[in-house]
CSV table of C-alpha atoms in Angstrom, one decimal:
chain,number,residue,atom,x,y,z
N,1,MET,CA,6.6,-3.3,18.4
N,2,LYS,CA,10.3,-2.9,19.2
N,3,LYS,CA,11.1,-1.9,22.8
N,4,GLY,CA,12.4,1.6,23.4
N,5,VAL,CA,11.6,2.9,19.9
N,6,HIS,CA,8.1,4.4,20.4
N,7,PRO,CA,7.3,7.3,22.8
N,8,ASP,CA,5.3,6.8,26.0
N,9,TYR,CA,1.5,6.7,25.3
N,10,HIS,CA,-0.5,7.8,28.4
N,11,MET,CA,-3.6,9.6,29.6
N,12,ILE,CA,-3.7,13.4,29.6
N,13,THR,CA,-6.5,16.0,30.2
N,14,VAL,CA,-7.3,18.5,27.4
N,15,GLN,CA,-8.7,21.8,28.5
N,16,MET,CA,-10.5,24.0,26.0
N,17,THR,CA,-10.7,27.8,26.2
N,18,ASP,CA,-14.2,27.7,27.5
N,19,GLY,CA,-13.1,25.6,30.5
N,20,THR,CA,-14.5,22.2,29.3
N,21,THR,CA,-12.1,19.3,29.7
N,22,TYR,CA,-11.8,15.7,28.5
N,23,GLN,CA,-9.5,12.8,28.9
N,24,THR,CA,-7.5,11.3,26.0
N,25,ARG,CA,-4.4,9.3,25.3
N,26,SER,CA,-1.4,11.1,23.9
N,27,THR,CA,2.4,11.2,23.7
N,28,TRP,CA,2.4,14.8,24.8
N,29,GLY,CA,3.7,15.6,28.2
N,30,LYS,CA,3.6,13.2,31.1
N,31,GLU,CA,0.9,11.0,32.7
N,32,GLY,CA,-1.8,13.3,34.2
N,33,ASP,CA,-0.6,16.6,32.6
N,34,THR,CA,-3.2,19.1,31.3
N,35,LEU,CA,-2.9,20.5,27.8
N,36,ALA,CA,-4.6,23.9,27.6
N,37,LEU,CA,-5.7,24.6,24.0
N,38,GLU,CA,-5.7,28.1,22.6
N,39,ILE,CA,-8.5,27.2,20.1
N,40,ASP,CA,-12.0,28.5,21.0
N,41,PRO,CA,-14.5,25.7,20.2
N,42,LEU,CA,-17.3,28.2,19.9
N,43,ALA,CA,-15.6,30.1,17.1
N,44,HIS,CA,-13.3,27.7,15.3
N,45,PRO,CA,-14.5,26.2,12.0
N,46,ALA,CA,-13.5,22.7,13.0
N,47,TRP,CA,-16.1,22.7,15.7
N,48,THR,CA,-18.7,25.0,14.2
N,49,GLY,CA,-18.9,23.4,10.8
N,50,GLY,CA,-17.7,26.6,9.2
N,51,THR,CA,-18.3,27.1,5.5
N,52,GLY,CA,-15.3,26.1,3.5
N,53,ARG,CA,-15.6,27.6,0.0
N,54,LEU,CA,-13.7,26.4,-3.1
N,55,LEU,CA,-13.2,29.4,-5.4
N,56,ASP,CA,-11.3,29.1,-8.6
N,57,GLN,CA,-11.2,32.4,-10.3
N,58,GLY,CA,-8.9,31.6,-13.2
N,59,GLY,CA,-6.7,29.6,-10.8
N,60,GLN,CA,-5.3,26.1,-10.7
N,61,VAL,CA,-8.3,24.2,-12.0
N,62,ALA,CA,-8.8,26.6,-15.0
N,63,ARG,CA,-5.0,26.4,-15.8
N,64,PHE,CA,-5.1,22.6,-15.6
N,65,ASN,CA,-8.2,22.4,-18.0
N,66,LYS,CA,-6.5,24.8,-20.4
N,67,ARG,CA,-3.3,22.8,-20.5
N,68,PHE,CA,-4.8,19.3,-20.4
N,69,GLY,CA,-8.4,19.7,-21.5
N,70,GLY,CA,-8.0,18.0,-24.9
N,71,LEU,CA,-6.0,15.1,-23.5
N,72,THR,CA,-7.6,11.7,-24.0
N,73,LEU,CA,-6.4,8.5,-22.4
N,74,GLY,CA,-7.8,5.9,-24.9
N,75,LYS,CA,-7.4,5.1,-28.5
N,76,LYS,CA,-9.8,6.6,-31.0
């Protein structure tokens, strides 16, 4: 890597809203800083495995199939 191009990569403490903390490496802040997150790990879908639903009620997938449904890529 080139010298002086990349940001400083150091250890910080991440504090969740429920008070739990963990150590990680980051370019945020300075060595030893604490990053207080505003995301609640007990309620946020990233931690709880929330149900992500894909609904297409006449949306993009239906429009794509309508426009390109009969398109074939090979010779007949």
